CSV table of C-alpha atoms and ligand atoms in Angstrom, one decimal:
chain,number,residue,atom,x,y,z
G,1,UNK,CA,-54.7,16.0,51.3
G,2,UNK,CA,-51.9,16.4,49.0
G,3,UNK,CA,-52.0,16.7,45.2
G,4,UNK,CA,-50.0,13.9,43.3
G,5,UNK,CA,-50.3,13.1,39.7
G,6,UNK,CA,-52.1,9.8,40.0
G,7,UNK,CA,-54.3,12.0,42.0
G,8,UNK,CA,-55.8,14.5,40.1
G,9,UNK,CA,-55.2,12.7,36.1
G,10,UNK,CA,-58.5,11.6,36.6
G,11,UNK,CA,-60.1,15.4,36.8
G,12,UNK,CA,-57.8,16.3,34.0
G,13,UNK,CA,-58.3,14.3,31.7
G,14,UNK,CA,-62.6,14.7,32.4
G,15,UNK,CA,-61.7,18.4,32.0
G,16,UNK,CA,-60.5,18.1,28.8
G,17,UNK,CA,-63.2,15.5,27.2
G,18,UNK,CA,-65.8,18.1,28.4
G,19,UNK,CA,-64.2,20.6,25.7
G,20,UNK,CA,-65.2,19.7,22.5
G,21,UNK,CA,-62.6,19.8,20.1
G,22,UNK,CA,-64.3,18.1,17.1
G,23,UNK,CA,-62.0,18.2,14.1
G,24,UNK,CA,-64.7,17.9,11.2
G,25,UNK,CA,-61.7,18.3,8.5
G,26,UNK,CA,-64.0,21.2,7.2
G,27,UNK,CA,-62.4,24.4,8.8
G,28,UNK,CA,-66.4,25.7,8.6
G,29,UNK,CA,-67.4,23.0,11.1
G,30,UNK,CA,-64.6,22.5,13.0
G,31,UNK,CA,-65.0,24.3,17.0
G,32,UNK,CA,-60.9,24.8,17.0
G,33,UNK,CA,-58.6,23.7,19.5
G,34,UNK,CA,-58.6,27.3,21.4
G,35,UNK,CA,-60.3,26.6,25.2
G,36,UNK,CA,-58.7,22.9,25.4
G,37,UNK,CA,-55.0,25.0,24.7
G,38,UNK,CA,-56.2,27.4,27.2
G,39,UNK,CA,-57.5,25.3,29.9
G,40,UNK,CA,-53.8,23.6,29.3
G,41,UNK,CA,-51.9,26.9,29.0
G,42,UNK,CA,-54.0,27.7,32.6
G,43,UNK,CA,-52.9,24.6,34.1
G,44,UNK,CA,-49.3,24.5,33.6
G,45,UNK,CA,-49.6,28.5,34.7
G,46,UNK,CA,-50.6,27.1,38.1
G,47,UNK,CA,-47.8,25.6,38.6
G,48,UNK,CA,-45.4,28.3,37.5
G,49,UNK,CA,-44.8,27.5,33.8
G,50,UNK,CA,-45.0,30.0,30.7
G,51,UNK,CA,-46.5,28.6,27.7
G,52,UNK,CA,-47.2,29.8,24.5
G,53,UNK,CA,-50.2,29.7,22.6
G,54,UNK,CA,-49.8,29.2,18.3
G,55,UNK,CA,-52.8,29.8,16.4
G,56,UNK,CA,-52.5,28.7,12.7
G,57,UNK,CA,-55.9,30.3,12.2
G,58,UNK,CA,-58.6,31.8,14.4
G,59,UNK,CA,-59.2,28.9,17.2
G,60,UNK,CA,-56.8,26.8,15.8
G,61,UNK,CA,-54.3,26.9,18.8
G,62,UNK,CA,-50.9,24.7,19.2
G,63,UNK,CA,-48.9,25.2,22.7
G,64,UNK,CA,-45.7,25.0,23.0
G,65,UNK,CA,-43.5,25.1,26.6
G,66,UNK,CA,-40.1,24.5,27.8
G,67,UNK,CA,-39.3,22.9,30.7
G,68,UNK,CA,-35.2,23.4,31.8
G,69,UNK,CA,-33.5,20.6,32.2
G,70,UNK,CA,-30.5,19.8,34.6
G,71,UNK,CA,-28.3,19.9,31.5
G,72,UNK,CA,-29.0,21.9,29.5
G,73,UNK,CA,-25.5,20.9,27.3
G,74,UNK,CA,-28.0,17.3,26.4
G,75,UNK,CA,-30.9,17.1,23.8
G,76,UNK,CA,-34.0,17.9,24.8
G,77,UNK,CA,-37.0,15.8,24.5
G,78,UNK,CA,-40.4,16.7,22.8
G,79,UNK,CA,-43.4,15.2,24.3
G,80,UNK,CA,-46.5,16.2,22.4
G,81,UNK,CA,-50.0,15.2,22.2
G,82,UNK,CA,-52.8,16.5,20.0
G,83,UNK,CA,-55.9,18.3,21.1
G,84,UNK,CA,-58.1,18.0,18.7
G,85,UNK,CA,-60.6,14.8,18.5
G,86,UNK,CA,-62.9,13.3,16.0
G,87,UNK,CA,-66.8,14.0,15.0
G,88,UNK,CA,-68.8,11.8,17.6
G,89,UNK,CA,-72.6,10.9,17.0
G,90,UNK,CA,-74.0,11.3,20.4
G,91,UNK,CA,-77.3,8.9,19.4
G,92,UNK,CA,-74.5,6.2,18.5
G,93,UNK,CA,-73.4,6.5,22.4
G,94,UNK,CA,-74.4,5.0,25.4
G,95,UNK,CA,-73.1,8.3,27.6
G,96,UNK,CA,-73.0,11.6,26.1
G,97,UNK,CA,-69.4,12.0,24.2
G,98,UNK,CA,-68.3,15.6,25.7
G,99,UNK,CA,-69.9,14.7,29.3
G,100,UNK,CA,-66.6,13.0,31.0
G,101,UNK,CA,-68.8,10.6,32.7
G,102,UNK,CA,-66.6,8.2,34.8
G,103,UNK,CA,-69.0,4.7,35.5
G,104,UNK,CA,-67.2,1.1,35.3
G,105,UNK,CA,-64.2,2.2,36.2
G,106,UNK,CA,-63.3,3.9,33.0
G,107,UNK,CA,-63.8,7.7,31.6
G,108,UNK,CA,-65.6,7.6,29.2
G,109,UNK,CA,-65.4,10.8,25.9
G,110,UNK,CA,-64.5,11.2,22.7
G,111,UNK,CA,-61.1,11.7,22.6
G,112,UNK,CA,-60.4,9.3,25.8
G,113,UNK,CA,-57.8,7.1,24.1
G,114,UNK,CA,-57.2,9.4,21.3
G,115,UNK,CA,-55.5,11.4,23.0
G,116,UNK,CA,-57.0,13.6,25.8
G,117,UNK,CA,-55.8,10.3,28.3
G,118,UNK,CA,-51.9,11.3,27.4
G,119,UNK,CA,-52.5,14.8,27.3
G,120,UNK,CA,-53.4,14.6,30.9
G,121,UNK,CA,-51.2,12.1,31.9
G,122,UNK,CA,-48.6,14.8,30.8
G,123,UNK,CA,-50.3,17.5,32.4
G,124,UNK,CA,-50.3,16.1,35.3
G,125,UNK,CA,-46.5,15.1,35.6
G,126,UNK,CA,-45.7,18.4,35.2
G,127,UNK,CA,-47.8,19.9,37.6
G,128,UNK,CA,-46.2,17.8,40.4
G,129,UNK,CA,-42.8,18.4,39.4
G,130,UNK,CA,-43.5,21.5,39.7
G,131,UNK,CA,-45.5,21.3,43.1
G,132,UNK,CA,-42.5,19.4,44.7
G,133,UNK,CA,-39.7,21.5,42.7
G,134,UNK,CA,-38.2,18.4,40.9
G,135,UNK,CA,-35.9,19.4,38.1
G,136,UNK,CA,-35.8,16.9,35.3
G,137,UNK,CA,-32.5,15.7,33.8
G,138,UNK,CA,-32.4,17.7,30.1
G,139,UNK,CA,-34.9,20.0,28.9
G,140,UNK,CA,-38.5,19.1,28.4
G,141,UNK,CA,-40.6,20.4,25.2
G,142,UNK,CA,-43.9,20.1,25.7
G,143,UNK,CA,-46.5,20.6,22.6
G,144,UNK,CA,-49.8,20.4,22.5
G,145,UNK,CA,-51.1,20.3,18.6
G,146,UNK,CA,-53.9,21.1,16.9
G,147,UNK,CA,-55.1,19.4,13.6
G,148,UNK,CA,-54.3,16.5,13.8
G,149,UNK,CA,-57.0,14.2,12.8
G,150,UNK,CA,-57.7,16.0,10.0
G,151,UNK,CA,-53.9,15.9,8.3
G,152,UNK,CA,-52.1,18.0,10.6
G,153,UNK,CA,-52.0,21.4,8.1
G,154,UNK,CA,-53.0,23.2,11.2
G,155,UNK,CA,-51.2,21.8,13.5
G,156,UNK,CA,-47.7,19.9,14.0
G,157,UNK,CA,-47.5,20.8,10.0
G,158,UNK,CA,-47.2,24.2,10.4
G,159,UNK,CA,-45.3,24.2,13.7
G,160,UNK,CA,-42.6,22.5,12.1
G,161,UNK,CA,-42.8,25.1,9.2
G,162,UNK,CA,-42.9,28.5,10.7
G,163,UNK,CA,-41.7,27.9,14.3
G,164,UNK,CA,-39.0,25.1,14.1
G,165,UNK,CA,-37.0,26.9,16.6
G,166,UNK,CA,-39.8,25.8,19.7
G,167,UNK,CA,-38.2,22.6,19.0
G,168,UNK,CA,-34.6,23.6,18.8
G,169,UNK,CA,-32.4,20.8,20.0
G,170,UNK,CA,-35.0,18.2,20.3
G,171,UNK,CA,-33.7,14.7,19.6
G,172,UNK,CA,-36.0,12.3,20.3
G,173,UNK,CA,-40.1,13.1,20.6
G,174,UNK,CA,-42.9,10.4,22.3
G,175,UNK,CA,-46.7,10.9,22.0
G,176,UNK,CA,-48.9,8.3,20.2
G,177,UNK,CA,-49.6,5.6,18.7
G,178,UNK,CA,-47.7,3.0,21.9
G,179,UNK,CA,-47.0,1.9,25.2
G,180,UNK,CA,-50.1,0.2,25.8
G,181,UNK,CA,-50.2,-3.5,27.0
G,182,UNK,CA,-51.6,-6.6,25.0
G,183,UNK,CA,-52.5,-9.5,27.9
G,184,UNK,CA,-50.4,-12.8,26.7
G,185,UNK,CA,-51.3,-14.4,30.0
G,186,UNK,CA,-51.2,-13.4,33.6
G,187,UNK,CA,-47.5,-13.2,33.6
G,188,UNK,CA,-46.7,-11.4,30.6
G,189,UNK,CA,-48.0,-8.3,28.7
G,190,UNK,CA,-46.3,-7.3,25.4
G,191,UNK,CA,-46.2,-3.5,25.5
G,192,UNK,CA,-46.2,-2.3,21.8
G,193,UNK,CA,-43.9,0.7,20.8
G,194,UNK,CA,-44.4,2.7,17.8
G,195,UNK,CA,-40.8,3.3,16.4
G,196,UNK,CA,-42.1,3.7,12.5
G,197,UNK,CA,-45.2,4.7,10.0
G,198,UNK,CA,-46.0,4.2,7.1
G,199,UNK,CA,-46.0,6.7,4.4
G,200,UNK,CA,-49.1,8.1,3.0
G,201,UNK,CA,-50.0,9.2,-0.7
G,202,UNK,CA,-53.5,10.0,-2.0
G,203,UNK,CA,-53.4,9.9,-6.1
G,204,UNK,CA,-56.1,11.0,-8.3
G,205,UNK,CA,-56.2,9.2,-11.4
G,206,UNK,CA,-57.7,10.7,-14.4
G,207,UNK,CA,-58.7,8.7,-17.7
G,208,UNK,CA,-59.3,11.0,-20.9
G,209,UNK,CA,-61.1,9.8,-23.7
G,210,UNK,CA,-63.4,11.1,-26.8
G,211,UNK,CA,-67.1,12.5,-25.3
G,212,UNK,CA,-69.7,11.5,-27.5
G,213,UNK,CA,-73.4,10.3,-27.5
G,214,UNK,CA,-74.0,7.4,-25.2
G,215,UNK,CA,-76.5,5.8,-28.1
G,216,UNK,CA,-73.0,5.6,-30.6
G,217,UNK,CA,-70.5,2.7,-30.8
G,218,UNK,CA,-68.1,4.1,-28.9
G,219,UNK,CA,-64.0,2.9,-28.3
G,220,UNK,CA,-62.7,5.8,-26.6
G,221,UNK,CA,-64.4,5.7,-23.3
G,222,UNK,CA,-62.9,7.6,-20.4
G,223,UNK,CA,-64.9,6.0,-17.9
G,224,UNK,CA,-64.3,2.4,-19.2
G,225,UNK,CA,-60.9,2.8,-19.2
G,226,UNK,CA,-61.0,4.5,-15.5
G,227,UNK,CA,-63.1,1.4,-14.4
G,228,UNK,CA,-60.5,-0.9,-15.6
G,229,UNK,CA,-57.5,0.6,-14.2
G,230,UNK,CA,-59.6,1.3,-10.8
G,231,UNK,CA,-60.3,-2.2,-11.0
G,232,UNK,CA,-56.7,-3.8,-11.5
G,233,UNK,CA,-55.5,-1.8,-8.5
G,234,UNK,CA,-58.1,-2.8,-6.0
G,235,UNK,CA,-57.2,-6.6,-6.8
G,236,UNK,CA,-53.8,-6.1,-7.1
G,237,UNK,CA,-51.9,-7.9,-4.3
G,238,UNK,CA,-48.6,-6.0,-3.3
G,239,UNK,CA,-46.0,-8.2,-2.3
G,240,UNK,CA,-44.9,-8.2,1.7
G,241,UNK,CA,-41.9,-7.1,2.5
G,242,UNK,CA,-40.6,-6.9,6.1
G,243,UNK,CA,-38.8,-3.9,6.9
G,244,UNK,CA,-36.4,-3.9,10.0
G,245,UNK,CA,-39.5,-2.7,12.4
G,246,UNK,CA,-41.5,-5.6,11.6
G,247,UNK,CA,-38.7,-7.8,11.5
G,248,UNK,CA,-37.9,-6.8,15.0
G,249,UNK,CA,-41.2,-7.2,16.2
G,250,UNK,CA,-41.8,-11.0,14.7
G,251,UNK,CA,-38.7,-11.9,16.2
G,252,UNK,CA,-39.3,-10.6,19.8
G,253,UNK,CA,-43.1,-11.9,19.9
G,254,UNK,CA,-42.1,-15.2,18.8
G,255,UNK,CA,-39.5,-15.2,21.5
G,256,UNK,CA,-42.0,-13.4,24.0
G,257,UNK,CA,-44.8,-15.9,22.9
G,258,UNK,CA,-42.7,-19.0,22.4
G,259,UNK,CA,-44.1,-20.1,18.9
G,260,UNK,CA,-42.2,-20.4,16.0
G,261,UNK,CA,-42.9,-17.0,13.8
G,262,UNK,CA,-40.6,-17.1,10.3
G,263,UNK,CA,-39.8,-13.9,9.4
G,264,UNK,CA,-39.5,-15.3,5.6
G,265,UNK,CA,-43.4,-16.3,6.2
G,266,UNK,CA,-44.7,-13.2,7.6
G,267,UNK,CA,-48.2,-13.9,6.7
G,268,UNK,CA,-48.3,-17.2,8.2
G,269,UNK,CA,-46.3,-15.4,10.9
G,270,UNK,CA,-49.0,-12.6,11.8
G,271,UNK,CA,-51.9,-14.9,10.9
G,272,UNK,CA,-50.6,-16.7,14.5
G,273,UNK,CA,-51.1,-13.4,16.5
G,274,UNK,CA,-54.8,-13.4,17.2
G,275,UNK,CA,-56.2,-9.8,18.3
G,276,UNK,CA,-52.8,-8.2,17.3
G,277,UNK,CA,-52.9,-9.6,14.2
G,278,UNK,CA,-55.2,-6.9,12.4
G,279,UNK,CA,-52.7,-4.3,14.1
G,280,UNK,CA,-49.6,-5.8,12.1
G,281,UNK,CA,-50.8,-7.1,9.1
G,282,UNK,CA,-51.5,-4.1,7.3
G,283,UNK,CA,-47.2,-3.0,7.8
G,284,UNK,CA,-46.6,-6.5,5.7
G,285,UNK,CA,-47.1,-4.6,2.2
G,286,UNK,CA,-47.8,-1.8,0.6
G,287,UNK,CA,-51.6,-0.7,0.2
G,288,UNK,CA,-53.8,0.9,-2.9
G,289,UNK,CA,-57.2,1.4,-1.9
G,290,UNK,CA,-59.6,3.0,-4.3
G,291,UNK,CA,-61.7,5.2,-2.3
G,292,UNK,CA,-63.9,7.7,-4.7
G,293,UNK,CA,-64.7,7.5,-8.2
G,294,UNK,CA,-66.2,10.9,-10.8
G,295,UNK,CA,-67.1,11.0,-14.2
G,296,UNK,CA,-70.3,12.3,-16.0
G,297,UNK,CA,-72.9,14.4,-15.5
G,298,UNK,CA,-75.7,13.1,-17.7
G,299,UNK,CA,-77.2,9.6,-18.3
G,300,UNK,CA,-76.8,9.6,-22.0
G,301,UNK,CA,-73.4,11.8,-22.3
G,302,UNK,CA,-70.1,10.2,-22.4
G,303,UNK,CA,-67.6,12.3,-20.6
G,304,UNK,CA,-64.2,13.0,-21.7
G,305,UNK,CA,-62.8,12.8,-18.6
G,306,UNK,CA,-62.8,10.0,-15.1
G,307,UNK,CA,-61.5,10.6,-12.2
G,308,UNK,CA,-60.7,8.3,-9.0
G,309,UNK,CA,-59.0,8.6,-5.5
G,310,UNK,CA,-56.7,6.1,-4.2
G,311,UNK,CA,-55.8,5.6,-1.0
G,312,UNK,CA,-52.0,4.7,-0.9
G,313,UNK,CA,-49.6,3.3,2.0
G,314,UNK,CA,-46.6,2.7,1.6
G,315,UNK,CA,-43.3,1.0,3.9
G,316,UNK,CA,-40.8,3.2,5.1
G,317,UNK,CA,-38.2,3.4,2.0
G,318,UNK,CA,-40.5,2.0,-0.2
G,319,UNK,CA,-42.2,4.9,-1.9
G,320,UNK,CA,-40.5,4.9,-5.1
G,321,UNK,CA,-40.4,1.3,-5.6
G,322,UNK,CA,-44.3,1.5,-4.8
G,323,UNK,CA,-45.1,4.1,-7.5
G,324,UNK,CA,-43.7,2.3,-9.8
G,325,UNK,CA,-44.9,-1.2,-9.9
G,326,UNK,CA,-48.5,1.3,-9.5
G,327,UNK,CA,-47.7,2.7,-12.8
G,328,UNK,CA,-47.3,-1.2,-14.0
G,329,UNK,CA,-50.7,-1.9,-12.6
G,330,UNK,CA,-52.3,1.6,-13.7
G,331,UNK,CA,-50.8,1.2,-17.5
G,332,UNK,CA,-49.4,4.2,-19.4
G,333,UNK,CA,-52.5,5.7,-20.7
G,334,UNK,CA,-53.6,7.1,-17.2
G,335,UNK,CA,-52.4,10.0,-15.5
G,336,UNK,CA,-51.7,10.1,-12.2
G,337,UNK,CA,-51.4,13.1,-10.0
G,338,UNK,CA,-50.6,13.4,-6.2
G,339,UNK,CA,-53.0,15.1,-4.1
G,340,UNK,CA,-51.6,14.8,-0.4
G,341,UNK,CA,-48.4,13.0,0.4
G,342,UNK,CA,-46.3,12.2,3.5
G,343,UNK,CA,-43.1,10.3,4.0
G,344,UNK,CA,-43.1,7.5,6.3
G,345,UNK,CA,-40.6,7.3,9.2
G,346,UNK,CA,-38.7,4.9,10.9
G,347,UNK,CA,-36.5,4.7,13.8
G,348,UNK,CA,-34.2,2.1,15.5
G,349,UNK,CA,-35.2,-0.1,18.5
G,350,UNK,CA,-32.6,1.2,20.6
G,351,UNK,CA,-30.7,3.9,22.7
G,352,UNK,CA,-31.1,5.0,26.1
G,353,UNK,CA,-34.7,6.6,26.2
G,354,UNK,CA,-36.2,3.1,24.5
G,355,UNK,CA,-34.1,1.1,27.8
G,356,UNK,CA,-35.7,3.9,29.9
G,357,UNK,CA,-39.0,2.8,28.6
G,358,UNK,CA,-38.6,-0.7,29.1
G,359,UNK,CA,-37.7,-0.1,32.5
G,360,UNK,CA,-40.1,1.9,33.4
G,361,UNK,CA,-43.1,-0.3,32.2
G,362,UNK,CA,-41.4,-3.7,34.8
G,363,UNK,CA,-41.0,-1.1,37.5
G,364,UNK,CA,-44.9,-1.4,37.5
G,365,UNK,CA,-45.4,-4.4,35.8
G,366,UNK,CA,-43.3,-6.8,35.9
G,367,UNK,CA,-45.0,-8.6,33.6
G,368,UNK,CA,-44.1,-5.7,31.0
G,369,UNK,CA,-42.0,-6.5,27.6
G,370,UNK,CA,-41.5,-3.6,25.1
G,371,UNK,CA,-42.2,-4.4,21.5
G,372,UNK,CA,-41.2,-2.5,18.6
G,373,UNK,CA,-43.9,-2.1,15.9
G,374,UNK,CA,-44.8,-0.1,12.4
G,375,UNK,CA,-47.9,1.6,12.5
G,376,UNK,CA,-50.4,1.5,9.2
G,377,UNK,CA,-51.5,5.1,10.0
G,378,UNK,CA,-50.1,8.1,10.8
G,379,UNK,CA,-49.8,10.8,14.0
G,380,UNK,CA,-48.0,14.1,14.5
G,381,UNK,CA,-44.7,12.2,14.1
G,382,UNK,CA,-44.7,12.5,10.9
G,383,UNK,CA,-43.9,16.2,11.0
G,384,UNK,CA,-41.7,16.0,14.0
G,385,UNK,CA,-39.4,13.3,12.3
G,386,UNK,CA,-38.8,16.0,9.6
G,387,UNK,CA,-36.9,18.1,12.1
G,388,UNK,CA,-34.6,15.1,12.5
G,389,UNK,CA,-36.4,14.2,15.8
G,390,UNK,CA,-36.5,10.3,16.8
G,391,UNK,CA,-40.1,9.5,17.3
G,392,UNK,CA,-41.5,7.0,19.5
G,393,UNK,CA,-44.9,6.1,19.9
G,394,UNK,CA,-45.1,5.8,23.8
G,395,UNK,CA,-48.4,6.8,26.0
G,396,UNK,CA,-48.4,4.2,28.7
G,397,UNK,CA,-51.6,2.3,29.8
G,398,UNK,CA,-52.1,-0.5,31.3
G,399,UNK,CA,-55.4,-2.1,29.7
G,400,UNK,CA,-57.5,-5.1,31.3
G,401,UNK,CA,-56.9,-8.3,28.9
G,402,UNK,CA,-60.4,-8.4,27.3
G,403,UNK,CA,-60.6,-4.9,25.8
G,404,UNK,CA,-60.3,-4.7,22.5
G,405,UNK,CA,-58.3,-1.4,22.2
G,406,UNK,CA,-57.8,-0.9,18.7
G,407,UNK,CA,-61.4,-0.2,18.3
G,408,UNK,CA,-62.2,2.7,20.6
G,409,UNK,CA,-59.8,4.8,18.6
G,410,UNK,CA,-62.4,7.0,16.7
G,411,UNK,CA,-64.9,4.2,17.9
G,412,UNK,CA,-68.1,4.3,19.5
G,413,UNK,CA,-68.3,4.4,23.3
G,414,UNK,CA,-64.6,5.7,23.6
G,415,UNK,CA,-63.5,4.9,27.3
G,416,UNK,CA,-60.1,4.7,29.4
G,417,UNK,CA,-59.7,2.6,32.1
G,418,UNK,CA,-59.2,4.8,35.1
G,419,UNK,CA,-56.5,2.6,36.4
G,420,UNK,CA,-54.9,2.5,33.5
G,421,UNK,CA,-54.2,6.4,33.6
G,422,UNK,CA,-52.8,6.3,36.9
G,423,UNK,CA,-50.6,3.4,35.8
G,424,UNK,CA,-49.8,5.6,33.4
G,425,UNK,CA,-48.7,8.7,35.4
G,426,UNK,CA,-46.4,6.4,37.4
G,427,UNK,CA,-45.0,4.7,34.5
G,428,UNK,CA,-44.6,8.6,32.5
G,429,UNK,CA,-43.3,10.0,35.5
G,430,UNK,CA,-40.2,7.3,35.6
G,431,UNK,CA,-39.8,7.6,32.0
G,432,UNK,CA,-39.3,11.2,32.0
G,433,UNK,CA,-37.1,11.2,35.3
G,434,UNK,CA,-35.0,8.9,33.9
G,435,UNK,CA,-34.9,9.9,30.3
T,501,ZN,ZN1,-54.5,10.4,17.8
């Protein structure tokens, strides 16, 4: 029988959820990205196509391909995924993580919606084109990264820093967090499409006071005046703001939906959302989660010095604004240092690859409507967008209307509907051929 995509995106995809790629965020524990690059780098070589294998550090292995287009003269498009997967407690599952079990009609791995599912999707494409000699309008960058559940230093981080040139005249990038369907009723399914991030920015906060004896009177307390500060930014509320993403998305689900969403209410707005509504209203505002506290090292000794983590997230062009009203709520006598930070990005809702999208979904759906959306979090776009790229969040899957999605990313029992990767192959395969 002859190989297609939709044929054989299945075996792919359980190929790669049998390599574990755990990413522990501890270079000591983490396996590397090495045999899932190779198995990869093996596949495309199949088929004919050169790859190149990156490592940032011993088994930490990014590849990179190019695939020619028809012209040549046109922007090429980058379509990356990342390799690398989460920690998975195999007690916590009902199949074994790394086994690639298929039962239910879904696969079931770590790594099965996040993102081995794309990965092969991808893979898969490719390896038909090439099977059948299909040429794709402009040149094709492929990229397959490492690191980048752990904050992408190993990955798409330092592609982007010592071999920009593998992405020389990229415009425009898809991989995750998008494309996937959310059920509004049997004739309709709102396709969301990642077209921004938020921003990212972990603080440390340190409070210095006098150390002393914890029996004394005492007004100079680092740790008192840690705790307070700590305290005022957990309960402070950050007001919402809707950016143009957001604003773009309320106004196409209320149309989609036919209820009345104000953009000038967006809480009230999101609130009417159900199951999407956790997705969205974290892009309404700005976040400041504290997340780790330090200070002392003996019951009866005051310390001269607190420290705390918080865990920041800001709206794309809102960083500086952010900071400061933090330095309102933090007060003067705190200092504040940045630990890890990253810009958020945003793109527009338009253009010809986003039509192509669109398209693509109601060719096999025609129940499909592409909506824009911010995500909270953050993927390998990050980096990308720093070349200038356009990134879009676009893996396509069709998803039955009771799974909750959102969950199985680094959830328990991780599983992709099997359908829903071949819908995806077809839908990937348009998109690319008419991108
Ligand atoms: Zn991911």
């Amino acid at each position: 029988m002859k190989t297609t995509a939709e044929g054989e995106v299945v075996g792919l995809c359980r190929d790669l959820l049998r390599i574990d790629t755990t990413n522990t965020g501890d270079p000591r524990t983490t396996v590397g990205e090495r045999a899932a690059a190779e198995y990869v780098a093996e596949k495309l070589a199949e088929v004919g196509v050169e790859s190149k294998l990156l490592e940032s550090a011993p088994k930490r292995a990014n590849l990179i391909a190019r695939i020619p287009g028809a012209d040549r003269s046109r922007g090429a498009l980058l379509v990356h995924g990342h390799l690398d997967v989460v920690p998975a407690d195999a007690s916590e599952w009902s199949v074994p993580p790394f086994a690639g079990e298929e039962k239910d009609g879904y696969l079931w791995g770590r790594g099965a919606v996040d993102m081995k599912d794309f990965d092969a999707m991808v893979l898969a494409v490719v390896r038909e084109w090439k099977r059948v000699g299909y040429t794709p309008p402009r040149d094709i960058v492929l990229a397959y990264t490492a690191d980048e559940e752990a904050g992408m230093e190993y990955g798409s981080q330092w592609l982007v820093t010592n071999h920009a040139s593998e992405f020389e005249g990229c415009t425009e990038a898809i991989g995750e967090v998008g494309g996937y369907s959310y059920t509004v009723n049997d004739d309709l399914r709102l396709y969301l499409v990642q077209t921004a991030e938020k921003g990212l920015d972990w603080l440390r906060l340190h409070a210095t006071g006098r150390p002393g004896h914890g029996s004394f009177i005492h007004d100079d307390n680092a740790v008192t005046a840690l705790a307070e500060a700590v305290a005022r930014v957990g309960r402070h509320r950050f007001p919402t703001i809707v950016t143009p993403t957001v604003r773009a998305f309320l106004e196409q689900v209320s149309d989609a939906l036919e209820i009345e969403l104000d953009p000038d209410q967006p809480e009230l707005a999101v609130a009417k959302l159900g199951p999407i509504a956790n997705v969205i209203g974290a892009t309404l505002r700005n976040t400041a989660n504290p997340t780790r506290l330090e200070a002392g090292y003996k019951d009866n000794v005051i310390p001269g010095r607190a420290s705390a983590t918080i865990d920041c997230r800001t709206l794309p062009g809102h960083a500086d604004a952010f900071l400061r009203e933090l330095r309102d709520v933090i007060g003067p006598d705190i200092e504040i240092e940045h630990m890890h930070q990253q810009s958020a990005v945003e793109t527009a809702f338009d253009g010809d690859l986003v039509d192509a999208m669109g398209a693509a979904l109601r060719a096999e759906d025609p129940g499909a409507r592409t909506v824009p959306y911010l995500m909270s979090g953050g993927t390998d776009a990050k980096a990308f967008a720093t070349l200038g790229i356009r990134c879009f969040g676009f893996a396509p899957l069709r998803l039955p209307p009771d799974l909750n999605f959102s969950a199985l990313f680094h959830g328990i029992d991780e599983r992709v509907p099997v359908e829903g990767l071949k819908f995806g192959v077809r839908v990937l395969d348009r998109l690319l051929r008419n991108s």
